[in-house]
Coordinates of C-alpha atoms in Angstrom, one line a residue:
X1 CA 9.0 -16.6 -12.3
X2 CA 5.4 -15.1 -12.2
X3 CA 5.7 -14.7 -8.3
X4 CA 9.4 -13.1 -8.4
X5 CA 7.6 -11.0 -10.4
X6 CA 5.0 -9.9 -8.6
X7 CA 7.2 -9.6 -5.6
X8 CA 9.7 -7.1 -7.0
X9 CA 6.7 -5.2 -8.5
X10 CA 5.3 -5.2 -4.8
X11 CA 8.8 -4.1 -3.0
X12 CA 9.2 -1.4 -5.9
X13 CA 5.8 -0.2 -5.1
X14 CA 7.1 0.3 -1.5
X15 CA 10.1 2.0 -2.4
X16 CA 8.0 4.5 -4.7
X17 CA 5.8 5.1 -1.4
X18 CA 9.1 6.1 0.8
X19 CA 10.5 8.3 -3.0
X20 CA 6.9 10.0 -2.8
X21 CA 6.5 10.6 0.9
X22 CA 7.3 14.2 0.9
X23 CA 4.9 15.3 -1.5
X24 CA 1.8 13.9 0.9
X25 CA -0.5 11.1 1.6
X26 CA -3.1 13.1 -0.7
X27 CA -1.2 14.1 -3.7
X28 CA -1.8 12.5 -7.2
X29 CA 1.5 10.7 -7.3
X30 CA 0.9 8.9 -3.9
X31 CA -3.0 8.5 -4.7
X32 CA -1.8 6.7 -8.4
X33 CA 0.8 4.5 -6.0
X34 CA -2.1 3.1 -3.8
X35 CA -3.8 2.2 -6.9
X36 CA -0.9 0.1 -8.1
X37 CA -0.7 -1.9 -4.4
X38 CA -4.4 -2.2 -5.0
X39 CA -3.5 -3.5 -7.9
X40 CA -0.8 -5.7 -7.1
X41 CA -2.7 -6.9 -4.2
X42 CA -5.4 -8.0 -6.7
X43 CA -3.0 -10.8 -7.5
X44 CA -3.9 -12.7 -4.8
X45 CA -7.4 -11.2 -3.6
X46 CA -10.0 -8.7 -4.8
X47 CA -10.1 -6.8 -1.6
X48 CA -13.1 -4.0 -1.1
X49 CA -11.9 -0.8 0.5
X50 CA -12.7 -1.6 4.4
X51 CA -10.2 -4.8 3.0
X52 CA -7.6 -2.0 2.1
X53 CA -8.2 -0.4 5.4
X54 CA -8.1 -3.3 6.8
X55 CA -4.6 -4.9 5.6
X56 CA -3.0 -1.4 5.6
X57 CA -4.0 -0.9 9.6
X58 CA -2.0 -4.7 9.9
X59 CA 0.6 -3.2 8.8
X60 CA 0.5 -0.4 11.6
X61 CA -0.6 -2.8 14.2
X62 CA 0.4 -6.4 14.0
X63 CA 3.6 -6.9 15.3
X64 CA 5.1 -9.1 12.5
X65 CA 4.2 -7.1 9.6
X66 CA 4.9 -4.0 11.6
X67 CA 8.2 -5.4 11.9
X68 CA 8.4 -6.0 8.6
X69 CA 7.8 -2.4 7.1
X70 CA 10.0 -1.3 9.7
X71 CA 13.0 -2.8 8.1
X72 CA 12.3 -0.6 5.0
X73 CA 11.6 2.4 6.6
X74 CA 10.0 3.3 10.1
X75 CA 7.8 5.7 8.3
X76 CA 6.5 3.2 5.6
X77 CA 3.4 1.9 7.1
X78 CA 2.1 5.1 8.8
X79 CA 2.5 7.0 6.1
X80 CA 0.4 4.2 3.9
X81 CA -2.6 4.5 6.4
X82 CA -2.8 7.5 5.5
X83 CA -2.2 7.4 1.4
X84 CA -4.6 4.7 2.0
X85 CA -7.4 6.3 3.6
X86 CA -7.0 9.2 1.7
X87 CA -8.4 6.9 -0.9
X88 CA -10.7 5.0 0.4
X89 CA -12.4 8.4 1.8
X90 CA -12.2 9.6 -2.3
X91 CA -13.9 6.2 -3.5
X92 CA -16.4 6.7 -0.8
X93 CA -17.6 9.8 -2.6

């Protein structure tokens, strides 16, 4: 139950991503959704940010997850390189 869970958390997280695209990678409301993937990412692993770089360029750039942001929206995983950056880059400082 505590992995369906998490799962749906991580797919609405997704979604909220796609809902929140048109207000920009660098806005509050996509900055506060990176922090809940962090988050829900932290149920498995504590990643550091080049980790979040890391896992959020895999998802640009390896062919199977690629594939599988791709069937929620073509735009998806692009879009969370950037958010993700965005916040990395703010961390940094």
């Amino acid at each position: 139950a505590e992995k369906e869970r998490i799962g749906k958390e991580g797919n609405e997280i997704y979604l909220d991503f796609l809902r929140l695209m048109p207000k920009g990678a660098a806005s509050d409301e996509v900055q506060a959704c990176v922090e809940r993937w962090r988050r829900n990412i932290e149920y498995f692993w504590t990643p550091n940010e080049q980790q979040l770089l890391g896992l959020v360029n895999g998802y640009n750039d390896d062919p199977r997850f690629k594939a599988n942001f791709d069937k929620i929206d073509t735009a998806l995983a692009p879009f969370m390189r950037e958010a993700v950056t965005v916040y990395v880059n703010r961390r940094k400082k």
